[in-house]
PDB file of C-alpha atoms in Angstrom:
ATOM      1  CA  GLU A   1     118.276-115.817 -70.730  1.00  0.00           C
ATOM      2  CA  VAL A   2     116.206-117.965 -73.057  1.00  0.00           C
ATOM      3  CA  GLN A   3     117.932-121.124 -74.279  1.00  0.00           C
ATOM      4  CA  LEU A   4     116.773-124.019 -76.444  1.00  0.00           C
ATOM      5  CA  GLN A   5     118.810-127.196 -75.957  1.00  0.00           C
ATOM      6  CA  GLN A   6     118.280-129.924 -78.523  1.00  0.00           C
ATOM      7  CA  SER A   7     119.083-133.606 -78.226  1.00  0.00           C
ATOM      8  CA  GLY A   8     122.115-135.152 -79.850  1.00  0.00           C
ATOM      9  CA  ALA A   9     122.742-136.465 -83.331  1.00  0.00           C
ATOM     10  CA  GLU A  10     120.739-139.462 -84.490  1.00  0.00           C
ATOM     11  CA  LEU A  11     121.587-142.239 -86.898  1.00  0.00           C
ATOM     12  CA  GLY A  12     118.466-144.017 -88.086  1.00  0.00           C
ATOM     13  CA  LYS A  13     117.919-146.916 -90.437  1.00  0.00           C
ATOM     14  CA  PRO A  14     115.456-146.580 -93.310  1.00  0.00           C
ATOM     15  CA  GLY A  15     111.914-147.362 -92.214  1.00  0.00           C
ATOM     16  CA  THR A  16     112.513-146.609 -88.538  1.00  0.00           C
ATOM     17  CA  SER A  17     111.579-143.609 -86.389  1.00  0.00           C
ATOM     18  CA  VAL A  18     113.506-141.106 -84.311  1.00  0.00           C
ATOM     19  CA  LYS A  19     112.289-138.696 -81.648  1.00  0.00           C
ATOM     20  CA  LEU A  20     114.052-135.368 -81.161  1.00  0.00           C
ATOM     21  CA  SER A  21     113.748-133.152 -78.120  1.00  0.00           C
ATOM     22  CA  CYS A  22     114.082-129.427 -77.497  1.00  0.00           C
ATOM     23  CA  LYS A  23     114.271-128.324 -73.868  1.00  0.00           C
ATOM     24  CA  VAL A  24     113.555-124.665 -73.209  1.00  0.00           C
ATOM     25  CA  SER A  25     114.962-122.743 -70.273  1.00  0.00           C
ATOM     26  CA  GLY A  26     114.203-119.173 -69.283  1.00  0.00           C
ATOM     27  CA  TYR A  27     110.711-119.097 -70.802  1.00  0.00           C
ATOM     28  CA  ASN A  28     107.462-120.946 -70.226  1.00  0.00           C
ATOM     29  CA  ILE A  29     106.574-122.726 -73.460  1.00  0.00           C
ATOM     30  CA  ARG A  30     102.855-122.446 -72.588  1.00  0.00           C
ATOM     31  CA  SER A  31     103.167-118.781 -73.587  1.00  0.00           C
ATOM     32  CA  THR A  32     104.432-119.336 -77.144  1.00  0.00           C
ATOM     33  CA  TYR A  33     104.387-121.540 -80.217  1.00  0.00           C
ATOM     34  CA  MET A  34     107.207-124.018 -80.793  1.00  0.00           C
ATOM     35  CA  HIS A  35     108.269-124.587 -84.368  1.00  0.00           C
ATOM     36  CA  TRP A  36     110.440-127.125 -86.179  1.00  0.00           C
ATOM     37  CA  VAL A  37     112.491-126.341 -89.258  1.00  0.00           C
ATOM     38  CA  ASN A  38     114.818-128.519 -91.284  1.00  0.00           C
ATOM     39  CA  GLN A  39     117.811-127.878 -93.480  1.00  0.00           C
ATOM     40  CA  ARG A  40     119.047-130.551 -95.880  1.00  0.00           C
ATOM     41  CA  PRO A  41     122.767-130.558 -96.641  1.00  0.00           C
ATOM     42  CA  GLY A  42     123.695-127.422 -98.528  1.00  0.00           C
ATOM     43  CA  LYS A  43     120.069-126.345 -98.851  1.00  0.00           C
ATOM     44  CA  GLY A  44     117.723-123.743 -97.418  1.00  0.00           C
ATOM     45  CA  LEU A  45     115.322-123.723 -94.487  1.00  0.00           C
ATOM     46  CA  GLU A  46     112.043-125.638 -94.597  1.00  0.00           C
ATOM     47  CA  TRP A  47     109.223-125.147 -92.096  1.00  0.00           C
ATOM     48  CA  ILE A  48     107.867-128.430 -90.789  1.00  0.00           C
ATOM     49  CA  GLY A  49     105.165-127.294 -88.389  1.00  0.00           C
ATOM     50  CA  ARG A  50     104.302-125.784 -85.054  1.00  0.00           C
ATOM     51  CA  ILE A  51     102.662-126.757 -81.797  1.00  0.00           C
ATOM     52  CA  ASP A  52     100.821-124.667 -79.227  1.00  0.00           C
ATOM     53  CA  PRO A  53     102.067-126.301 -76.024  1.00  0.00           C
ATOM     54  CA  ALA A  54      99.201-124.817 -74.003  1.00  0.00           C
ATOM     55  CA  ASN A  55      96.625-127.022 -75.740  1.00  0.00           C
ATOM     56  CA  GLY A  56      98.595-129.393 -77.987  1.00  0.00           C
ATOM     57  CA  ASN A  57      97.174-127.963 -81.212  1.00  0.00           C
ATOM     58  CA  THR A  58      99.434-128.543 -84.198  1.00  0.00           C
ATOM     59  CA  ILE A  59      99.791-127.269 -87.754  1.00  0.00           C
ATOM     60  CA  TYR A  60     101.987-129.076 -90.291  1.00  0.00           C
ATOM     61  CA  ALA A  61     103.280-128.255 -93.726  1.00  0.00           C
ATOM     62  CA  GLU A  62     101.527-130.597 -96.164  1.00  0.00           C
ATOM     63  CA  LYS A  63     104.608-132.633 -97.011  1.00  0.00           C
ATOM     64  CA  PHE A  64     105.303-133.386 -93.346  1.00  0.00           C
ATOM     65  CA  LYS A  65     101.781-134.389 -92.272  1.00  0.00           C
ATOM     66  CA  SER A  66     102.590-138.093 -92.409  1.00  0.00           C
ATOM     67  CA  LYS A  67     106.272-137.676 -91.544  1.00  0.00           C
ATOM     68  CA  ALA A  68     106.443-135.576 -88.391  1.00  0.00           C
ATOM     69  CA  THR A  69     104.512-135.674 -85.126  1.00  0.00           C
ATOM     70  CA  LEU A  70     104.903-132.710 -82.774  1.00  0.00           C
ATOM     71  CA  THR A  71     104.253-132.950 -79.062  1.00  0.00           C
ATOM     72  CA  ALA A  72     105.126-130.929 -75.976  1.00  0.00           C
ATOM     73  CA  ASP A  73     105.471-131.607 -72.268  1.00  0.00           C
ATOM     74  CA  THR A  74     104.758-128.427 -70.344  1.00  0.00           C
ATOM     75  CA  SER A  75     105.856-130.002 -67.063  1.00  0.00           C
ATOM     76  CA  SER A  76     109.405-130.312 -68.368  1.00  0.00           C
ATOM     77  CA  ASN A  77     109.169-127.335 -70.743  1.00  0.00           C
ATOM     78  CA  THR A  78     110.208-129.551 -73.626  1.00  0.00           C
ATOM     79  CA  ALA A  79     109.024-129.892 -77.212  1.00  0.00           C
ATOM     80  CA  TYR A  80     109.395-133.081 -79.212  1.00  0.00           C
ATOM     81  CA  MET A  81     109.309-134.118 -82.849  1.00  0.00           C
ATOM     82  CA  GLN A  82     109.036-137.706 -83.986  1.00  0.00           C
ATOM     83  CA  LEU A  83     110.039-138.509 -87.551  1.00  0.00           C
ATOM     84  CA  SER A  84     108.645-141.755 -88.888  1.00  0.00           C
ATOM     85  CA  GLN A  85     109.344-144.071 -91.821  1.00  0.00           C
ATOM     86  CA  LEU A  86     112.780-142.574 -92.294  1.00  0.00           C
ATOM     87  CA  LYS A  87     114.165-142.324 -95.820  1.00  0.00           C
ATOM     88  CA  SER A  88     117.525-141.106 -97.092  1.00  0.00           C
ATOM     89  CA  ASP A  89     116.110-137.700 -98.006  1.00  0.00           C
ATOM     90  CA  ASP A  90     115.133-137.150 -94.349  1.00  0.00           C
ATOM     91  CA  THR A  91     118.853-136.683 -93.691  1.00  0.00           C
ATOM     92  CA  ALA A  92     119.058-133.098 -92.479  1.00  0.00           C
ATOM     93  CA  ILE A  93     119.647-130.809 -89.551  1.00  0.00           C
ATOM     94  CA  TYR A  94     116.435-130.248 -87.604  1.00  0.00           C
ATOM     95  CA  PHE A  95     116.024-127.035 -85.611  1.00  0.00           C
ATOM     96  CA  CYS A  96     113.455-126.140 -83.012  1.00  0.00           C
ATOM     97  CA  ALA A  97     112.568-122.464 -82.763  1.00  0.00           C
ATOM     98  CA  MET A  98     110.440-120.320 -80.511  1.00  0.00           C
ATOM     99  CA  GLU A  99     108.174-117.671 -81.957  1.00  0.00           C
ATOM    100  CA  GLU A 100     108.183-114.153 -80.558  1.00  0.00           C
ATOM    101  CA  GLN A 101     106.451-111.218 -82.253  1.00  0.00           C
ATOM    102  CA  GLY A 102     105.975-113.370 -85.352  1.00  0.00           C
ATOM    103  CA  GLY A 103     109.639-114.090 -85.995  1.00  0.00           C
ATOM    104  CA  PHE A 104     111.672-116.996 -84.664  1.00  0.00           C
ATOM    105  CA  ALA A 105     113.642-115.125 -82.045  1.00  0.00           C
ATOM    106  CA  TYR A 106     115.184-118.183 -80.405  1.00  0.00           C
ATOM    107  CA  TRP A 107     116.626-121.296 -82.011  1.00  0.00           C
ATOM    108  CA  GLY A 108     118.075-124.541 -80.812  1.00  0.00           C
ATOM    109  CA  GLN A 109     121.526-125.536 -81.981  1.00  0.00           C
ATOM    110  CA  GLY A 110     120.104-128.149 -84.329  1.00  0.00           C
ATOM    111  CA  THR A 111     120.071-131.949 -84.364  1.00  0.00           C
ATOM    112  CA  LEU A 112     121.653-133.814 -87.261  1.00  0.00           C
ATOM    113  CA  VAL A 113     119.610-136.794 -88.359  1.00  0.00           C
ATOM    114  CA  THR A 114     121.391-139.175 -90.690  1.00  0.00           C
ATOM    115  CA  VAL A 115     119.418-141.944 -92.364  1.00  0.00           C
ATOM    116  CA  SER A 116     121.559-144.808 -93.479  1.00  0.00           C
ATOM    117  CA  SER A 117     121.471-148.599 -93.462  1.00  0.00           C
TER     118      SER A 117
ATOM    119  CA  ASP B   1     101.541-122.022-100.190  1.00  0.00           C
ATOM    120  CA  THR B   2     103.116-118.556-100.177  1.00  0.00           C
ATOM    121  CA  VAL B   3     106.261-118.690-102.287  1.00  0.00           C
ATOM    122  CA  LEU B   4     109.063-116.279-101.359  1.00  0.00           C
ATOM    123  CA  THR B   5     111.517-115.484-104.146  1.00  0.00           C
ATOM    124  CA  GLN B   6     115.061-114.274-103.406  1.00  0.00           C
ATOM    125  CA  SER B   7     118.087-113.800-105.629  1.00  0.00           C
ATOM    126  CA  PRO B   8     120.463-116.715-105.003  1.00  0.00           C
ATOM    127  CA  ALA B   9     123.628-114.681-104.536  1.00  0.00           C
ATOM    128  CA  LEU B  10     125.042-111.160-104.395  1.00  0.00           C
ATOM    129  CA  ALA B  11     128.671-110.087-104.723  1.00  0.00           C
ATOM    130  CA  VAL B  12     129.512-107.176-102.467  1.00  0.00           C
ATOM    131  CA  SER B  13     132.439-104.977-101.505  1.00  0.00           C
ATOM    132  CA  LEU B  14     133.102-104.165 -97.886  1.00  0.00           C
ATOM    133  CA  GLY B  15     131.802-100.734 -96.966  1.00  0.00           C
ATOM    134  CA  GLN B  16     129.136-100.577 -99.637  1.00  0.00           C
ATOM    135  CA  ARG B  17     125.355-100.637 -99.212  1.00  0.00           C
ATOM    136  CA  VAL B  18     123.624-103.854-100.227  1.00  0.00           C
ATOM    137  CA  THR B  19     119.927-104.533-100.796  1.00  0.00           C
ATOM    138  CA  ILE B  20     118.517-108.055-100.619  1.00  0.00           C
ATOM    139  CA  SER B  21     115.031-108.497-102.012  1.00  0.00           C
ATOM    140  CA  CYS B  22     112.239-110.925-101.215  1.00  0.00           C
ATOM    141  CA  LYS B  23     109.066-111.121-103.287  1.00  0.00           C
ATOM    142  CA  ALA B  24     106.024-112.987-101.993  1.00  0.00           C
ATOM    143  CA  SER B  25     103.528-114.731-104.269  1.00  0.00           C
ATOM    144  CA  GLU B  26     100.680-113.141-102.288  1.00  0.00           C
ATOM    145  CA  SER B  27     100.342-110.406 -99.746  1.00  0.00           C
ATOM    146  CA  VAL B  28     101.743-111.094 -96.285  1.00  0.00           C
ATOM    147  CA  SER B  29     100.554-107.825 -94.773  1.00  0.00           C
ATOM    148  CA  SER B  30      97.529-106.927 -92.720  1.00  0.00           C
ATOM    149  CA  SER B  31      96.308-103.410 -92.089  1.00  0.00           C
ATOM    150  CA  SER B  32      98.561-103.288 -89.025  1.00  0.00           C
ATOM    151  CA  TYR B  33     101.641-105.414 -89.708  1.00  0.00           C
ATOM    152  CA  SER B  34     103.670-107.084 -92.382  1.00  0.00           C
ATOM    153  CA  TYR B  35     104.413-110.650 -91.408  1.00  0.00           C
ATOM    154  CA  MET B  36     107.818-110.805 -93.047  1.00  0.00           C
ATOM    155  CA  HIS B  37     110.998-111.542 -91.110  1.00  0.00           C
ATOM    156  CA  TRP B  38     114.686-111.736 -92.007  1.00  0.00           C
ATOM    157  CA  TYR B  39     117.382-114.102 -90.771  1.00  0.00           C
ATOM    158  CA  GLN B  40     121.139-114.370 -91.108  1.00  0.00           C
ATOM    159  CA  GLN B  41     122.779-117.791 -91.161  1.00  0.00           C
ATOM    160  CA  LYS B  42     126.479-118.553 -91.119  1.00  0.00           C
ATOM    161  CA  PRO B  43     127.873-122.029 -91.914  1.00  0.00           C
ATOM    162  CA  GLY B  44     127.434-124.491 -89.080  1.00  0.00           C
ATOM    163  CA  GLN B  45     125.181-122.151 -87.079  1.00  0.00           C
ATOM    164  CA  GLN B  46     121.489-121.788 -86.472  1.00  0.00           C
ATOM    165  CA  PRO B  47     119.719-118.856 -88.131  1.00  0.00           C
ATOM    166  CA  LYS B  48     119.609-115.541 -86.287  1.00  0.00           C
ATOM    167  CA  LEU B  49     116.622-113.209 -86.404  1.00  0.00           C
ATOM    168  CA  LEU B  50     117.592-109.756 -87.692  1.00  0.00           C
ATOM    169  CA  ILE B  51     114.331-108.018 -88.585  1.00  0.00           C
ATOM    170  CA  TYR B  52     110.750-108.860 -87.593  1.00  0.00           C
ATOM    171  CA  HIS B  53     107.511-107.494 -89.022  1.00  0.00           C
ATOM    172  CA  ALA B  54     109.393-106.192 -92.054  1.00  0.00           C
ATOM    173  CA  SER B  55     111.106-103.243 -90.409  1.00  0.00           C
ATOM    174  CA  ASN B  56     111.693-103.849 -86.698  1.00  0.00           C
ATOM    175  CA  LEU B  57     115.284-104.401 -85.637  1.00  0.00           C
ATOM    176  CA  GLU B  58     115.709-107.357 -83.286  1.00  0.00           C
ATOM    177  CA  SER B  59     117.407-106.501 -80.001  1.00  0.00           C
ATOM    178  CA  GLY B  60     121.187-106.656 -80.235  1.00  0.00           C
ATOM    179  CA  VAL B  61     121.317-106.490 -84.044  1.00  0.00           C
ATOM    180  CA  PRO B  62     123.551-103.699 -85.392  1.00  0.00           C
ATOM    181  CA  ALA B  63     121.798-100.633 -86.773  1.00  0.00           C
ATOM    182  CA  ARG B  64     123.467-101.100 -90.171  1.00  0.00           C
ATOM    183  CA  PHE B  65     120.718-103.647 -90.817  1.00  0.00           C
ATOM    184  CA  SER B  66     117.300-102.322 -91.810  1.00  0.00           C
ATOM    185  CA  GLY B  67     114.185-103.681 -93.454  1.00  0.00           C
ATOM    186  CA  SER B  68     111.319-102.238 -95.433  1.00  0.00           C
ATOM    187  CA  GLY B  69     108.386-103.197 -97.583  1.00  0.00           C
ATOM    188  CA  SER B  70     104.759-104.246 -97.453  1.00  0.00           C
ATOM    189  CA  GLY B  71     102.326-106.422 -99.338  1.00  0.00           C
ATOM    190  CA  THR B  72     104.463-108.610-101.583  1.00  0.00           C
ATOM    191  CA  ASP B  73     107.762-106.733-101.880  1.00  0.00           C
ATOM    192  CA  PHE B  74     110.322-106.543 -99.123  1.00  0.00           C
ATOM    193  CA  THR B  75     113.960-105.607 -98.794  1.00  0.00           C
ATOM    194  CA  LEU B  76     116.752-106.060 -96.293  1.00  0.00           C
ATOM    195  CA  ASN B  77     119.472-103.426 -96.383  1.00  0.00           C
ATOM    196  CA  ILE B  78     122.956-103.601 -94.940  1.00  0.00           C
ATOM    197  CA  ASP B  79     124.844-100.297 -94.871  1.00  0.00           C
ATOM    198  CA  PRO B  80     127.754-100.452 -94.693  1.00  0.00           C
ATOM    199  CA  VAL B  81     128.586-104.119 -95.268  1.00  0.00           C
ATOM    200  CA  GLU B  82     131.214-105.465 -92.893  1.00  0.00           C
ATOM    201  CA  ALA B  83     133.262-108.673 -93.135  1.00  0.00           C
ATOM    202  CA  ASP B  84     131.133-110.269 -90.393  1.00  0.00           C
ATOM    203  CA  ASP B  85     128.051-109.871 -92.592  1.00  0.00           C
ATOM    204  CA  ILE B  86     129.219-112.404 -95.192  1.00  0.00           C
ATOM    205  CA  ALA B  87     126.522-115.032 -94.721  1.00  0.00           C
ATOM    206  CA  THR B  88     123.276-116.293 -96.194  1.00  0.00           C
ATOM    207  CA  TYR B  89     120.088-114.307 -95.626  1.00  0.00           C
ATOM    208  CA  PHE B  90     116.598-115.784 -95.563  1.00  0.00           C
ATOM    209  CA  CYS B  91     113.218-114.107 -95.578  1.00  0.00           C
ATOM    210  CA  GLN B  92     110.273-115.855 -93.921  1.00  0.00           C
ATOM    211  CA  GLN B  93     106.537-115.135 -93.808  1.00  0.00           C
ATOM    212  CA  SER B  94     104.228-115.930 -90.912  1.00  0.00           C
ATOM    213  CA  TRP B  95     100.956-114.507 -92.309  1.00  0.00           C
ATOM    214  CA  ASN B  96      99.774-117.617 -94.122  1.00  0.00           C
ATOM    215  CA  ASP B  97      99.930-121.255 -93.079  1.00  0.00           C
ATOM    216  CA  PRO B  98     102.181-122.986 -93.833  1.00  0.00           C
ATOM    217  CA  TYR B  99     104.913-120.575 -92.855  1.00  0.00           C
ATOM    218  CA  THR B 100     107.483-120.440 -95.635  1.00  0.00           C
ATOM    219  CA  PHE B 101     111.075-119.341 -96.163  1.00  0.00           C
ATOM    220  CA  GLY B 102     112.792-117.915 -99.177  1.00  0.00           C
ATOM    221  CA  ALA B 103     115.582-120.012-100.666  1.00  0.00           C
ATOM    222  CA  GLY B 104     118.201-117.633 -99.290  1.00  0.00           C
ATOM    223  CA  THR B 105     120.589-115.024-100.696  1.00  0.00           C
ATOM    224  CA  LYS B 106     124.271-115.737-100.217  1.00  0.00           C
ATOM    225  CA  LEU B 107     126.456-112.675 -99.829  1.00  0.00           C
ATOM    226  CA  GLU B 108     129.880-113.111-101.342  1.00  0.00           C
ATOM    227  CA  LEU B 109     132.872-110.790-101.467  1.00  0.00           C
ATOM    228  CA  LYS B 110     133.847-109.292-104.806  1.00  0.00           C
TER     229      LYS B 110
END
């Protein structure tokens, strides 16, 4: 059974960074793309970017190019996303998701990031 | 970026057929596949993939869900609607970078 287990909720101060993790079990992440998606309170889904864990290649949505940094550790089968220069409108739930046949067949449970001083 | 347009909300009666539409600002289809996917999300949960490549039912998803369309116009059908289907539905394209989602259609009971 494929499972994506995300790290716990984060409380970050404005201007600081947080690093979220997404550990995959039941599937080798070298064989897929790992994506990150956010959802602001009461809003829809927003694609942040993806990483190919096999080679580290990344693609970001334009608005997240200076906000998010995606990495992956194939030895631990874990994907990471660092969010930098936190602002109040970065407060959201962040999901990792694994692509299969084009759609996101598997999702983590989400990590709530709250930005507050 | 490819903009996906969905109606914000639909009021439905249990047992009826409902059609949720998603219109893309440019084609998301190749000669072989349409790169449009549908998700269901309930409050407090992660999204769940229902349909991939426009019309393929994800494993474990009830057969009352179906999808169709190509190019720029896509639909998700639920027939018949059950109480468990009251949720928000998102379309998503994976043909063009960046991947994009529609704003979601919230099903509500009449």
